[in-house]
Amino acid sequence: MLFRIKRFDGEKEYWSEYEVEVRKGMTVLDALFYIRENLDGSLAFRVSCRMGVCGSCAMKINHKPRLACETQIADLKSDVIVIEPLDNYKVIKDLIVDFDGFFKKHAKVKPYLIRKVENYEKPVELIQTPKQLDSYYQFALCIKCGACYSVCPASATRKDYLGPAAFASAYRFIKDSRDEGKEERIPEVACDGGVWRCHFAAECSEVCPKNVDPAKAVQKLRWEAVKHSIRSLLRW
Amino acid sequence: MRVQHDIVIVGAGLAGLRAAIAAAEKNKNLSIAIISKTYPIRCHSVCAEGGTAAVLREDEGDSFDLHAWDTVKGSDFLADQDAVEFFVREIPREILLLDNWGCPWSRREDGKIAQRAFGGQSFNRTVFAKDRTGLHEVHTLYERSLMYPNIVRYDEYFLTNLIIEDNEIRGVTAIELKTGDLILFEAKAVILATGGAGRLYGFTTYSHQVTGDGMAIAYRCGIPLKDMEFFQFHPTGLVPSGILISEAARGEGGYLRNKFGERFMEKYAPERMELAPRDVVARAMWKEIIEGRGFESEHGAYIALDLTHLGEEKIEERLPLIREAAKKFVGIDPVEEPLPVRPVAHYTMGGIHTNMWTETPVKGLFAAGEVACVSIHGANRLGSNSTAECLVFGRVAGEKAAEYAMRKDLKHVSNEIYKEEEKRIYDEFLGKSGDESPYQIKKELNEVMDKCFWIFRTGEEMKEGIKKIRELKERYKNVEIVDKKRRFNTDLIYAFEVGFMLDLAEVVAVCAYARTESRGAHYRLDYPNRDDENWLKHSLAYYTPQGPKLEYIPVKITKWKPVERKY
Ligand SMILES: Cc1cc2nc3c(=O)[nH]c(=O)nc-3n(C[C@H](O)[C@H](O)[C@H](O)COP(=O)(O)OP(=O)(O)OC[C@H]3O[C@@H](n4cnc5c(N)ncnc54)[C@H](O)[C@@H]3O)c2cc1C
Ligand code: SF4
Ligand code: FES
């Protein structure tokens, strides 16, 4: 099978083509390894877990962002496999894109549990029923693979737009019954590069390999933001 | 370029992240750096599935002594009992801290943290977050770490060396992958938390990044590696990829069956059945396979892991990741059909020699997590004790390093050292030509390890294995790195990792060959019995240019005298 891979070496962009013999059960990641080990050692891509949990291997495969390790070649039903780096990120080399900005945006939404009182030496068990857990759990499944961000039209046009993954994370903590930081977090997501910029293309949810549904999180966050402003007005 | 920090932590898995938080909690004014070759949430720890062991319910019948006893017995009495006793008392607090920091622990109906059964436990004490425990633990720690302004991260930096003078740590060197620049980190204290060495083996559950870098670098710097002959084989690796099917699958009630449909564990561990410790179950499975009672397939023989009787609801609730992985990677839904599994290389019991305060023999250098050998796992780790170890000893390392850094001044490293390292990497390694491929050498190394240092070992085979590893080491001197550019050079990194693995393979091999007994995961057909008279001791391997030099130190025994291990 023919693999066409978009390359970048820091100076120039070009395409490489490789012929790979495909076995049953082979993933796109297996093919990339085969190429690197046998045909071209200079091909650069990220990989770690090879089981869909670390988020390293998101890339564009036949024009759609997917995890290479989870993508069976046979399922693509195509004679040519075209592989490109994710859109909306700066390419460092070949399939490796710069994630620093993505992680900084995630950090901006205060993606951690905020408690008014903490005891580092003697923490106590917090109670959370299975139902309360279920209400946010789906949003805790995000592996920060960045696929959603790469198809997001708002992220493409505005550098400061926080992006779907960051919002999913913010919503995950707002919905966590143990969290007491909602009032601090909402201003972070309702800011200039915040949820109001979303175009509701909903492509983010469509490409998410972990079914996190960030578009839903954005929608819910907007409602939270509205409630928050009403609350602040009343307090006034 | 050169940067300075009070503490440099290498590795951002469970152990490294926990260490950073502990150091930051200890003192807000310390400047703490975390260096890692992958982004923190891309570390190997996210793969941990089943859970983390902790005594939470003394009122319901569990106790510290029980957890300690299970651990010591599981270790085949090679664990240091003082460390184990300390460990079991510390871990509950870690579970609660993670709870307070947002970890989505699975819950009981009453809203308390749930626990499940795991191999070798006399109480169901494994705390879990579905079967994505590691993922949630790592994300929780990473996100928590963002709250401390004095933690600075260097993501995607590759450690190349430790700088030690007068037996004291001075710092480390690392390549910034994005640019390819070599950076000198000067530090008062350094913590190694770089994880295990599982990719020594070909059939393995480990992430691709687990190549033993920290162990190998420490070893080359003269720090001894302890108990490296003990490598854990997990009973249930998915065939053919080796992706882990967590022990939780058996904890939740799964069966192992041979091709006659028999639950063969009856013969090997009548009391604990599928939930005997891993070494016992893995050997039983391998025996079934060798004796022709496995299923045949184009990817070799396998055993069936049968979950079909658990029902869809339970599988979806407790084991969703396994179900997703099985569907995606072998196209089987465990709700409907048994999964093809085979024992698989899974955990590095050995590691950098430390005491129970995570101190290495070099002043100011600490090690924690899978890279270290304290030892609490001895010859065989119990499932769910390792993430627990990362949390407990990560914390200890962070605190000890902080205390150490607070009483020390920063000493500068000479420019010569930096220049030499740069020359070694770029002129002598990257710039060199040769006719060997690191990928080919790695492949052959995996073949030797999978053949000669697998579940059943013999002196003869191991001798052959050692010879082969040494040949590979010779050939490695001739490797050529194809990609000559510095920018994000994964070819260069791979070549480094293969070099590290060759050194570690030799240590595993030499230690295993020397130990003429069977204990825990180290099982020799030519010495099938445990020999406490001669071998109740830890091995230490020291680097020499001719190969590892071995020494032995006694095991610390507090309460529990070795007895025969029956399950
Ligand atoms: C599939 C699987 C499932 C498991 N499930 C469980 C479980 O359910 N319960 C349990 O208790 N244990 C489990 N274990 C074991 C446990 O996951 C590991 O022992 C543990 O996560 C190791 O954590 P660590 O922090 O020591 O290292 P890692 O998580 O491996 O982290 C190592 C860090 O060091 C960095 N690093 C490595 N080399 C370099 C270098 N040269 N330069 C810079 N940085 C470097 C890496 O980038 C990474 O950040 C499982 C293991 C496997 C393989
Ligand atoms: S929301 Fe989905 S697509 Fe986006 S980063 Fe998380 S896992 Fe990836
Ligand atoms: S390699 Fe980890 S998600 Fe693909």
Tab-separated table of N, CA and C and ligand atoms in Angstrom, chain A residues 29 46-58 67-70 143, ligand 3:
chain	number	residue	atom	x	y	z
A	29	LEU	N	0.000	3.372	12.965
A	29	LEU	CA	1.237	3.496	13.738
A	29	LEU	C	2.228	2.381	13.384
A	46	ARG	N	5.439	11.393	16.951
A	46	ARG	CA	5.404	11.103	18.385
A	46	ARG	C	4.636	9.814	18.637
A	47	VAL	N	5.068	9.079	19.630
A	47	VAL	CA	4.367	7.855	20.006
A	47	VAL	C	4.742	7.520	21.431
A	48	SER	N	3.804	6.909	22.151
A	48	SER	CA	4.224	6.321	23.420
A	48	SER	C	3.415	5.065	23.721
A	49	CYS	N	2.157	5.233	24.151
A	49	CYS	CA	1.447	4.087	24.745
A	49	CYS	C	1.018	3.031	23.733
A	50	ARG	N	0.787	3.418	22.501
A	50	ARG	CA	0.220	2.598	21.412
A	50	ARG	C	-1.123	1.929	21.794
A	51	MET	N	-1.796	2.486	22.809
A	51	MET	CA	-3.105	1.927	23.159
A	51	MET	C	-4.164	3.002	23.401
A	52	GLY	N	-3.938	4.175	22.799
A	52	GLY	CA	-4.988	5.186	22.823
A	52	GLY	C	-5.205	5.879	24.153
A	53	VAL	N	-4.210	5.957	25.020
A	53	VAL	CA	-4.423	6.684	26.273
A	53	VAL	C	-3.476	7.859	26.515
A	54	CYS	N	-2.381	7.948	25.761
A	54	CYS	CA	-1.411	9.000	26.090
A	54	CYS	C	-1.587	10.248	25.236
A	55	GLY	N	-2.311	10.115	24.121
A	55	GLY	CA	-2.584	11.288	23.294
A	55	GLY	C	-1.429	11.763	22.433
A	56	SER	N	-0.373	10.970	22.290
A	56	SER	CA	0.807	11.418	21.532
A	56	SER	C	0.614	11.433	20.023
A	57	CYS	N	-0.195	10.504	19.502
A	57	CYS	CA	-0.051	10.173	18.084
A	57	CYS	C	-1.157	10.725	17.192
A	58	ALA	N	-1.824	11.804	17.637
A	58	ALA	CA	-2.858	12.370	16.773
A	58	ALA	C	-2.206	12.987	15.540
A	67	LEU	N	-6.074	9.111	15.976
A	67	LEU	CA	-4.922	8.558	16.679
A	67	LEU	C	-4.345	7.455	15.792
A	68	ALA	N	-3.068	7.583	15.436
A	68	ALA	CA	-2.469	6.594	14.533
A	68	ALA	C	-2.493	5.201	15.147
A	69	CYS	N	-2.335	5.139	16.474
A	69	CYS	CA	-2.245	3.816	17.113
A	69	CYS	C	-3.581	3.098	17.133
A	70	GLU	N	-4.670	3.861	17.027
A	70	GLU	CA	-5.998	3.240	17.099
A	70	GLU	C	-6.621	3.056	15.729
A	143	ILE	N	-7.752	13.062	26.641
A	143	ILE	CA	-6.329	12.696	26.719
A	143	ILE	C	-5.448	13.788	26.121
C	3	FES	S1	0.481	6.299	21.114
C	3	FES	FE1	-0.633	6.931	22.894
C	3	FES	S2	-2.513	7.578	22.038
C	3	FES	FE2	-1.498	6.731	20.330
